[in-house]
Tab-separated table of C-alpha atoms in Angstrom:
chain	number	residue	atom	x	y	z
A	1	UNK	CA	24.047	-23.357	-33.183
A	2	UNK	CA	26.112	-26.140	-34.704
A	3	UNK	CA	29.674	-25.751	-35.983
A	4	UNK	CA	28.634	-24.990	-39.582
A	5	UNK	CA	26.210	-22.255	-38.527
A	6	UNK	CA	28.812	-20.700	-36.231
A	7	UNK	CA	31.419	-20.606	-39.012
A	8	UNK	CA	28.963	-19.125	-41.529
A	9	UNK	CA	27.948	-16.428	-39.042
A	10	UNK	CA	31.607	-15.679	-38.297
A	11	UNK	CA	32.311	-15.238	-42.026
A	12	UNK	CA	29.352	-12.851	-42.287
A	13	UNK	CA	30.657	-10.699	-39.424
A	14	UNK	CA	34.211	-10.705	-40.821
A	15	UNK	CA	33.027	-9.478	-44.243
A	16	UNK	CA	30.852	-6.846	-42.556
A	17	UNK	CA	33.794	-5.659	-40.464
A	18	UNK	CA	36.053	-5.401	-43.512
A	19	UNK	CA	33.474	-3.362	-45.424
A	20	UNK	CA	32.758	-0.925	-42.579
A	21	UNK	CA	36.207	-0.576	-41.016
A	22	UNK	CA	36.846	2.912	-42.372
A	23	UNK	CA	33.301	4.295	-42.639
A	24	UNK	CA	31.859	2.956	-39.379
A	25	UNK	CA	34.793	1.759	-37.243
A	26	UNK	CA	32.734	1.133	-34.113
A	27	UNK	CA	30.337	-1.166	-36.004
A	28	UNK	CA	33.333	-2.890	-37.618
A	29	UNK	CA	34.965	-3.391	-34.209
A	30	UNK	CA	31.819	-5.054	-32.862
A	31	UNK	CA	31.580	-7.209	-35.994
A	32	UNK	CA	35.119	-8.536	-35.536
A	33	UNK	CA	34.446	-9.255	-31.861
A	34	UNK	CA	31.214	-11.060	-32.776
A	35	UNK	CA	33.109	-13.160	-35.328
A	36	UNK	CA	35.756	-13.977	-32.721
A	37	UNK	CA	33.024	-15.065	-30.291
A	38	UNK	CA	31.477	-17.338	-32.946
A	39	UNK	CA	34.857	-18.930	-33.690
A	40	UNK	CA	35.572	-19.587	-30.015
A	41	UNK	CA	32.217	-21.358	-29.747
A	42	UNK	CA	32.986	-23.293	-32.939
A	43	UNK	CA	36.261	-24.454	-31.398
A	44	UNK	CA	34.251	-25.889	-28.518
A	45	UNK	CA	31.829	-27.634	-30.879
A	46	UNK	CA	34.305	-29.316	-33.219
A	47	UNK	CA	35.893	-32.680	-32.531
A	48	UNK	CA	38.710	-32.114	-35.048
A	49	UNK	CA	41.885	-31.030	-33.225
A	50	UNK	CA	43.315	-29.059	-36.187
A	51	UNK	CA	40.048	-27.168	-36.690
A	52	UNK	CA	39.841	-26.379	-32.979
A	53	UNK	CA	43.300	-24.757	-33.044
A	54	UNK	CA	42.616	-22.906	-36.301
A	55	UNK	CA	39.376	-21.402	-34.972
A	56	UNK	CA	41.131	-20.209	-31.811
A	57	UNK	CA	44.020	-18.701	-33.806
A	58	UNK	CA	41.705	-16.725	-36.110
A	59	UNK	CA	39.550	-15.618	-33.164
A	60	UNK	CA	42.668	-14.288	-31.458
A	61	UNK	CA	43.682	-12.379	-34.611
A	62	UNK	CA	40.204	-10.857	-34.880
A	63	UNK	CA	40.368	-9.778	-31.251
A	64	UNK	CA	43.584	-7.836	-31.856
A	65	UNK	CA	42.152	-6.300	-35.003
A	66	UNK	CA	39.136	-5.099	-33.025
A	67	UNK	CA	41.525	-3.799	-30.364
A	68	UNK	CA	43.373	-1.708	-32.978
A	69	UNK	CA	40.083	-0.221	-34.214
A	70	UNK	CA	39.075	0.587	-30.637
A	71	UNK	CA	42.266	2.631	-30.265
A	72	UNK	CA	41.567	4.566	-33.458
A	73	UNK	CA	37.987	5.362	-32.350
A	74	UNK	CA	39.159	6.652	-28.982
A	75	UNK	CA	42.024	8.658	-30.458
A	76	UNK	CA	40.195	10.165	-33.429
A	77	UNK	CA	40.849	13.891	-33.718
A	78	UNK	CA	43.739	13.902	-31.247
A	79	UNK	CA	47.458	14.236	-31.887
A	80	UNK	CA	47.959	10.740	-30.460
A	81	UNK	CA	46.126	9.144	-33.382
A	82	UNK	CA	49.311	9.013	-35.454
A	83	UNK	CA	51.113	5.653	-35.705
A	84	UNK	CA	53.540	5.010	-32.862
A	85	UNK	CA	57.235	5.677	-33.317
A	86	UNK	CA	58.010	2.085	-34.292
A	87	UNK	CA	55.536	2.195	-37.182
A	88	UNK	CA	56.687	5.698	-38.182
A	89	UNK	CA	60.269	4.438	-38.475
A	90	UNK	CA	59.148	1.953	-41.158
A	91	UNK	CA	57.523	4.628	-43.353
A	92	UNK	CA	59.084	6.270	-46.412
A	93	UNK	CA	56.464	8.799	-47.511
A	94	UNK	CA	57.797	9.412	-51.037
A	95	UNK	CA	60.271	6.776	-52.288
A	96	UNK	CA	62.662	8.201	-54.874
A	97	UNK	CA	63.777	4.866	-56.348
A	98	UNK	CA	62.396	3.806	-59.747
A	99	UNK	CA	62.767	0.688	-61.907
A	100	UNK	CA	65.198	2.550	-64.170
A	101	UNK	CA	67.588	2.749	-61.208
A	102	UNK	CA	67.858	-1.063	-61.072
A	103	UNK	CA	69.961	-2.930	-63.619
A	104	UNK	CA	68.389	-5.891	-65.424
A	105	UNK	CA	65.501	-7.971	-64.012
A	106	UNK	CA	63.160	-6.853	-66.812
A	107	UNK	CA	60.982	-9.987	-66.480
A	108	UNK	CA	60.589	-9.407	-62.745
A	109	UNK	CA	59.728	-5.740	-63.293
A	110	UNK	CA	57.119	-6.666	-65.918
A	111	UNK	CA	55.533	-9.189	-63.530
A	112	UNK	CA	55.349	-6.610	-60.739
A	113	UNK	CA	53.838	-4.031	-63.101
A	114	UNK	CA	51.150	-6.497	-64.200
A	115	UNK	CA	50.326	-7.905	-60.766
A	116	UNK	CA	50.822	-4.883	-58.501
A	117	UNK	CA	51.227	-1.472	-60.135
A	118	UNK	CA	48.722	-1.539	-63.014
A	119	UNK	CA	45.842	-3.046	-60.955
A	120	UNK	CA	46.433	-0.290	-58.412
A	121	UNK	CA	46.366	2.451	-61.062
A	122	UNK	CA	43.532	0.987	-63.168
A	123	UNK	CA	41.350	-1.178	-60.899
A	124	UNK	CA	38.246	-0.782	-63.079
A	125	UNK	CA	40.005	-2.304	-66.119
A	126	UNK	CA	41.275	-5.309	-64.182
A	127	UNK	CA	37.854	-5.904	-62.628
A	128	UNK	CA	36.300	-5.746	-66.099
A	129	UNK	CA	38.526	-8.639	-67.141
A	130	UNK	CA	37.698	-10.601	-64.011
A	131	UNK	CA	41.034	-9.984	-62.302
A	132	UNK	CA	41.198	-9.588	-58.544
A	133	UNK	CA	42.586	-6.249	-57.393
A	134	UNK	CA	44.720	-6.556	-54.283
A	135	UNK	CA	46.664	-9.405	-52.788
A	136	UNK	CA	50.401	-9.427	-53.023
A	137	UNK	CA	53.634	-10.681	-54.525
A	138	UNK	CA	56.137	-12.924	-52.769
A	139	UNK	CA	59.643	-12.288	-54.119
A	140	UNK	CA	62.211	-14.969	-53.378
A	141	UNK	CA	65.733	-15.882	-54.359
A	142	UNK	CA	69.357	-15.729	-53.226
A	143	UNK	CA	70.388	-12.917	-50.866
A	144	UNK	CA	71.856	-9.743	-52.303
A	145	UNK	CA	70.005	-9.818	-55.649
A	146	UNK	CA	67.855	-6.707	-55.186
A	147	UNK	CA	64.549	-7.814	-53.666
A	148	UNK	CA	64.400	-4.904	-51.199
A	149	UNK	CA	65.380	-2.358	-53.852
A	150	UNK	CA	62.715	-3.730	-56.213
A	151	UNK	CA	60.065	-3.330	-53.526
A	152	UNK	CA	60.996	0.304	-52.885
A	153	UNK	CA	61.086	1.006	-56.629
A	154	UNK	CA	57.592	-0.502	-56.933
A	155	UNK	CA	56.320	2.046	-54.407
A	156	UNK	CA	58.111	4.768	-56.353
A	157	UNK	CA	56.498	3.674	-59.621
A	158	UNK	CA	53.044	3.489	-58.001
A	159	UNK	CA	53.618	6.856	-56.257
A	160	UNK	CA	52.476	5.582	-52.862
A	161	UNK	CA	53.873	5.519	-49.331
A	162	UNK	CA	56.256	2.665	-48.525
A	163	UNK	CA	56.436	0.721	-45.257
A	164	UNK	CA	59.716	-1.209	-45.044
A	165	UNK	CA	59.078	-3.876	-42.401
A	166	UNK	CA	61.500	-6.413	-40.957
A	167	UNK	CA	60.427	-9.244	-38.688
A	168	UNK	CA	62.409	-7.710	-35.835
A	169	UNK	CA	60.295	-4.528	-36.153
A	170	UNK	CA	57.089	-6.406	-35.338
A	171	UNK	CA	57.971	-9.415	-33.222
A	172	UNK	CA	57.875	-9.138	-29.449
A	173	UNK	CA	58.524	-11.536	-26.591
A	174	UNK	CA	55.387	-10.250	-24.830
A	175	UNK	CA	52.147	-12.134	-25.435
A	176	UNK	CA	49.850	-10.220	-27.784
A	177	UNK	CA	52.357	-7.456	-28.570
A	178	UNK	CA	53.298	-8.826	-32.011
A	179	UNK	CA	49.639	-9.071	-33.032
A	180	UNK	CA	49.101	-5.514	-31.799
A	181	UNK	CA	52.069	-4.300	-33.878
A	182	UNK	CA	50.695	-5.975	-37.017
A	183	UNK	CA	47.266	-4.413	-36.466
A	184	UNK	CA	48.887	-0.982	-35.932
A	185	UNK	CA	50.916	-1.356	-39.137
A	186	UNK	CA	47.852	-2.046	-41.291
A	187	UNK	CA	45.961	0.746	-39.538
A	188	UNK	CA	48.763	3.196	-40.437
A	189	UNK	CA	48.800	1.956	-44.051
A	190	UNK	CA	45.033	2.440	-44.356
A	191	UNK	CA	45.533	6.026	-43.203
A	192	UNK	CA	47.820	6.979	-46.119
A	193	UNK	CA	45.817	9.305	-48.409
A	194	UNK	CA	47.283	8.031	-51.694
A	195	UNK	CA	47.655	4.393	-50.706
A	196	UNK	CA	50.609	2.389	-49.455
A	197	UNK	CA	52.830	-0.592	-50.107
A	198	UNK	CA	53.716	-2.742	-47.124
A	199	UNK	CA	56.984	-4.571	-47.738
A	200	UNK	CA	57.806	-7.500	-45.468
A	201	UNK	CA	61.521	-8.313	-45.564
A	202	UNK	CA	62.823	-11.600	-44.106
A	203	UNK	CA	59.230	-12.810	-44.462
A	204	UNK	CA	59.970	-16.375	-43.386
A	205	UNK	CA	60.550	-15.035	-39.852
A	206	UNK	CA	56.983	-13.672	-39.792
A	207	UNK	CA	55.067	-16.046	-42.042
A	208	UNK	CA	56.544	-19.410	-41.082
A	209	UNK	CA	54.626	-22.684	-41.202
A	210	UNK	CA	52.078	-22.763	-38.380
A	211	UNK	CA	52.237	-26.545	-38.183
A	212	UNK	CA	55.790	-26.349	-36.818
A	213	UNK	CA	55.304	-23.148	-34.785
A	214	UNK	CA	54.400	-22.586	-31.169
A	215	UNK	CA	51.135	-20.980	-30.069
A	216	UNK	CA	52.712	-17.491	-29.931
A	217	UNK	CA	53.942	-17.705	-33.553
A	218	UNK	CA	50.663	-19.220	-34.782
A	219	UNK	CA	48.771	-16.264	-33.336
A	220	UNK	CA	50.630	-13.620	-35.295
A	221	UNK	CA	50.509	-15.635	-38.541
A	222	UNK	CA	46.739	-15.772	-38.050
A	223	UNK	CA	46.740	-12.011	-37.403
A	224	UNK	CA	48.608	-11.507	-40.679
A	225	UNK	CA	46.104	-13.693	-42.531
A	226	UNK	CA	43.180	-11.749	-41.105
A	227	UNK	CA	44.668	-8.364	-42.053
A	228	UNK	CA	45.698	-9.551	-45.502
A	229	UNK	CA	42.244	-10.914	-46.301
A	230	UNK	CA	40.865	-7.373	-45.996
A	231	UNK	CA	43.378	-5.930	-48.479
A	232	UNK	CA	41.809	-5.145	-51.832
A	233	UNK	CA	38.454	-3.934	-50.510
A	234	UNK	CA	37.108	-1.049	-52.574
A	235	UNK	CA	37.921	1.564	-49.916
A	236	UNK	CA	41.480	0.427	-49.251
A	237	UNK	CA	44.586	1.092	-51.319
A	238	UNK	CA	47.127	-1.241	-49.791
A	239	UNK	CA	49.547	-3.337	-51.826
A	240	UNK	CA	51.606	-6.133	-50.305
A	241	UNK	CA	55.102	-7.326	-51.192
A	242	UNK	CA	57.143	-9.841	-49.246
A	243	UNK	CA	60.725	-10.991	-49.742
A	244	UNK	CA	62.376	-14.141	-48.490
A	245	UNK	CA	65.530	-16.154	-49.028
A	246	UNK	CA	63.711	-19.234	-47.676
A	247	UNK	CA	60.366	-19.551	-49.508
A	248	UNK	CA	59.917	-23.179	-48.471
A	249	UNK	CA	59.555	-21.968	-44.866
A	250	UNK	CA	56.605	-19.651	-45.633
A	251	UNK	CA	53.164	-20.886	-44.543
A	252	UNK	CA	51.273	-22.256	-47.563
A	253	UNK	CA	48.130	-20.392	-46.459
A	254	UNK	CA	49.984	-17.128	-47.066
A	255	UNK	CA	50.862	-18.178	-50.613
A	256	UNK	CA	47.343	-18.924	-51.780
A	257	UNK	CA	45.565	-16.758	-54.377
A	258	UNK	CA	44.490	-13.401	-52.949
A	259	UNK	CA	47.270	-13.220	-50.352
A	260	UNK	CA	50.763	-13.793	-51.748
A	261	UNK	CA	49.355	-15.874	-54.593
A	262	UNK	CA	51.983	-14.596	-57.047
A	263	UNK	CA	55.526	-15.831	-56.482
A	264	UNK	CA	58.351	-14.099	-58.355
A	265	UNK	CA	61.894	-15.441	-58.455
A	266	UNK	CA	64.553	-12.703	-58.308
A	267	UNK	CA	67.645	-14.277	-59.895
A	268	UNK	CA	71.268	-13.169	-59.837
A	269	UNK	CA	71.889	-10.429	-62.440
A	270	UNK	CA	72.604	-11.445	-66.028
A	271	UNK	CA	75.796	-10.416	-67.866
A	272	UNK	CA	74.413	-7.093	-69.092
A	273	UNK	CA	73.182	-6.186	-65.608
A	274	UNK	CA	76.496	-7.243	-64.035
A	275	UNK	CA	78.375	-4.924	-66.386
A	276	UNK	CA	76.044	-2.075	-65.430
A	277	UNK	CA	76.526	-2.794	-61.702
A	278	UNK	CA	80.320	-2.842	-62.119
A	279	UNK	CA	80.153	0.498	-63.913
A	280	UNK	CA	77.977	1.913	-61.140
A	281	UNK	CA	80.371	0.908	-58.352
A	282	UNK	CA	83.425	2.224	-60.203
A	283	UNK	CA	81.791	5.517	-61.154
A	284	UNK	CA	83.376	7.554	-58.341
A	285	UNK	CA	86.640	5.608	-58.076
A	286	UNK	CA	90.004	6.178	-59.834
A	287	UNK	CA	89.681	3.350	-62.381
A	288	UNK	CA	92.380	2.669	-64.997
A	289	UNK	CA	91.439	2.488	-68.673
A	290	UNK	CA	92.611	-1.124	-68.908
A	291	UNK	CA	89.631	-2.381	-66.852
A	292	UNK	CA	87.492	-4.472	-69.203
A	293	UNK	CA	83.983	-4.381	-67.739
A	294	UNK	CA	82.624	-6.736	-70.395
A	295	UNK	CA	85.236	-9.351	-69.534
A	296	UNK	CA	84.612	-8.913	-65.794
A	297	UNK	CA	80.884	-9.342	-66.352
A	298	UNK	CA	81.604	-12.629	-68.105
A	299	UNK	CA	83.821	-13.829	-65.257
A	300	UNK	CA	81.270	-13.055	-62.547
A	301	UNK	CA	78.483	-15.381	-63.683
A	302	UNK	CA	76.275	-16.236	-60.696
A	303	UNK	CA	77.448	-13.246	-58.651
A	304	UNK	CA	74.731	-11.303	-56.852
A	305	UNK	CA	74.651	-7.523	-56.902
A	306	UNK	CA	76.076	-7.596	-53.371
A	307	UNK	CA	78.884	-9.928	-54.538
A	308	UNK	CA	79.834	-7.504	-57.314
A	309	UNK	CA	79.877	-4.583	-54.902
A	310	UNK	CA	82.152	-6.570	-52.569
A	311	UNK	CA	84.407	-7.464	-55.524
A	312	UNK	CA	84.804	-3.779	-56.427
A	313	UNK	CA	85.639	-2.944	-52.815
A	314	UNK	CA	88.257	-5.715	-52.664
A	315	UNK	CA	89.884	-4.506	-55.889
A	316	UNK	CA	89.870	-0.933	-54.547
A	317	UNK	CA	91.540	-2.009	-51.305
A	318	UNK	CA	94.672	-3.187	-53.152
A	319	UNK	CA	95.956	0.236	-54.371
A	320	UNK	CA	94.579	1.872	-51.217
A	321	UNK	CA	96.730	-0.351	-48.972
A	322	UNK	CA	99.727	0.320	-51.236
A	323	UNK	CA	99.231	4.056	-50.824
A	324	UNK	CA	99.041	3.770	-47.036
A	325	UNK	CA	102.329	1.869	-47.068
A	326	UNK	CA	104.247	3.861	-49.732
A	327	UNK	CA	102.340	7.165	-50.060
A	328	UNK	CA	102.266	6.598	-53.849
A	329	UNK	CA	98.772	6.722	-55.361
A	330	UNK	CA	97.703	4.788	-58.460
A	331	UNK	CA	94.458	3.848	-60.216
A	332	UNK	CA	92.595	0.578	-59.763
A	333	UNK	CA	93.628	-1.787	-62.563
A	334	UNK	CA	92.367	-4.914	-64.290
A	335	UNK	CA	95.104	-6.830	-62.485
A	336	UNK	CA	93.623	-5.723	-59.151
A	337	UNK	CA	90.278	-7.168	-60.232
A	338	UNK	CA	91.906	-10.446	-61.269
A	339	UNK	CA	93.547	-10.682	-57.842
A	340	UNK	CA	90.265	-9.902	-56.091
A	341	UNK	CA	88.404	-12.428	-58.266
A	342	UNK	CA	90.841	-15.199	-57.363
A	343	UNK	CA	89.711	-14.882	-53.735
A	344	UNK	CA	85.945	-14.750	-54.356
A	345	UNK	CA	83.158	-17.103	-55.372
A	346	UNK	CA	79.496	-16.391	-55.967
A	347	UNK	CA	77.560	-16.521	-52.695
A	348	UNK	CA	74.472	-17.620	-54.629
A	349	UNK	CA	75.860	-21.125	-55.264
A	350	UNK	CA	75.293	-22.436	-51.704
A	351	UNK	CA	71.783	-20.960	-51.774
A	352	UNK	CA	70.829	-22.921	-54.898
A	353	UNK	CA	72.103	-26.112	-53.256
A	354	UNK	CA	70.060	-25.390	-50.122
A	355	UNK	CA	66.978	-24.552	-52.184
A	356	UNK	CA	67.092	-27.765	-54.203
A	357	UNK	CA	67.568	-29.895	-51.070
A	358	UNK	CA	64.632	-28.231	-49.298
A	359	UNK	CA	62.298	-28.483	-52.268
A	360	UNK	CA	62.982	-32.216	-52.488
A	361	UNK	CA	61.787	-32.541	-48.878
A	362	UNK	CA	58.858	-30.114	-49.266
A	363	UNK	CA	57.926	-30.268	-52.961
A	364	UNK	CA	56.391	-27.145	-54.462
A	365	UNK	CA	56.065	-27.337	-58.231
A	366	UNK	CA	55.914	-23.577	-58.834
A	367	UNK	CA	58.911	-22.727	-56.645
A	368	UNK	CA	60.919	-25.657	-57.993
A	369	UNK	CA	60.207	-24.677	-61.594
A	370	UNK	CA	61.444	-21.116	-61.088
A	371	UNK	CA	64.523	-22.098	-59.081
A	372	UNK	CA	65.640	-24.924	-61.383
A	373	UNK	CA	65.316	-22.631	-64.409
A	374	UNK	CA	68.069	-20.422	-62.958
A	375	UNK	CA	70.175	-22.970	-61.056
A	376	UNK	CA	73.843	-23.130	-62.129
A	377	UNK	CA	74.884	-26.118	-64.197
A	378	UNK	CA	76.430	-29.010	-62.263
A	379	UNK	CA	78.428	-30.197	-65.283
């Protein structure tokens, strides 16, 4: 067979494997292995260096996917069929966080509802209107602005299991181990009776550009692509969310429609949200009546939620240190906040500078549009 025939046959076997993975796992396993075999042969047929490497990478990912299915077939019905301890440690079976627990970010919440939660709850309606069910959302923005909390709240709103995954949970120095971990993660998610959200934190460490990566990193990006392409099949209820502070480092193939085709910028909190966050962090502290939360919210423009928490801690430390020295207790005052503010700046400012510099080197109209809309004024 020529290269075109081999690729077409590989696509056929991949689709067959995705459709049968839960109902007939042994047939699905053989389909993925057949597709891998076709792609290896295609890599030998092509004269294009980039295509040769891409075929090998996808073949490798399919091999590990077949390997994960083989384990589930062998273990079926035994106590060892549960996900290993590493995967178990990522799972929150019933997240208690909801959108109402997060201050502000109403536009972001609405986008997540439209793109993630509602398609999951009402797939037939979205299909009627020609909308694809599945895929994922890539949340990006400065650190400390609530991306992880939003992801957990999304799982709470959808009433599904939540896998909180960091790059360090999956990556391994041993050849093939990272791919095996990714396959095991998706296998565990498919096994959740009511569906699951897989949340990838620090996503740039997992989904970096393959063009600048070594063979080991390319393999697990290809494994991710293979697993993600199966999400959204009619017999799977898996939703995907990823978060990154460095969106320009994420492989473009992962950001195409059907994978993480929706990008959502998570900005620093607005004034109303900052006031709510200040109130939250002072709730259980001895705060004086002279503290003007509205004024503090106005003076913390650009602060992340983490910055505001740190500000409250710094203001609290002032009377606490006085008590340790004098044994005289007093409440936290507005003056304490003014002192703490004089020593702090918003940590989001350097991030915006870094983002703008990187987008000039690697232009991305959608990312640039969202970032520039929220960038602080340089006047």
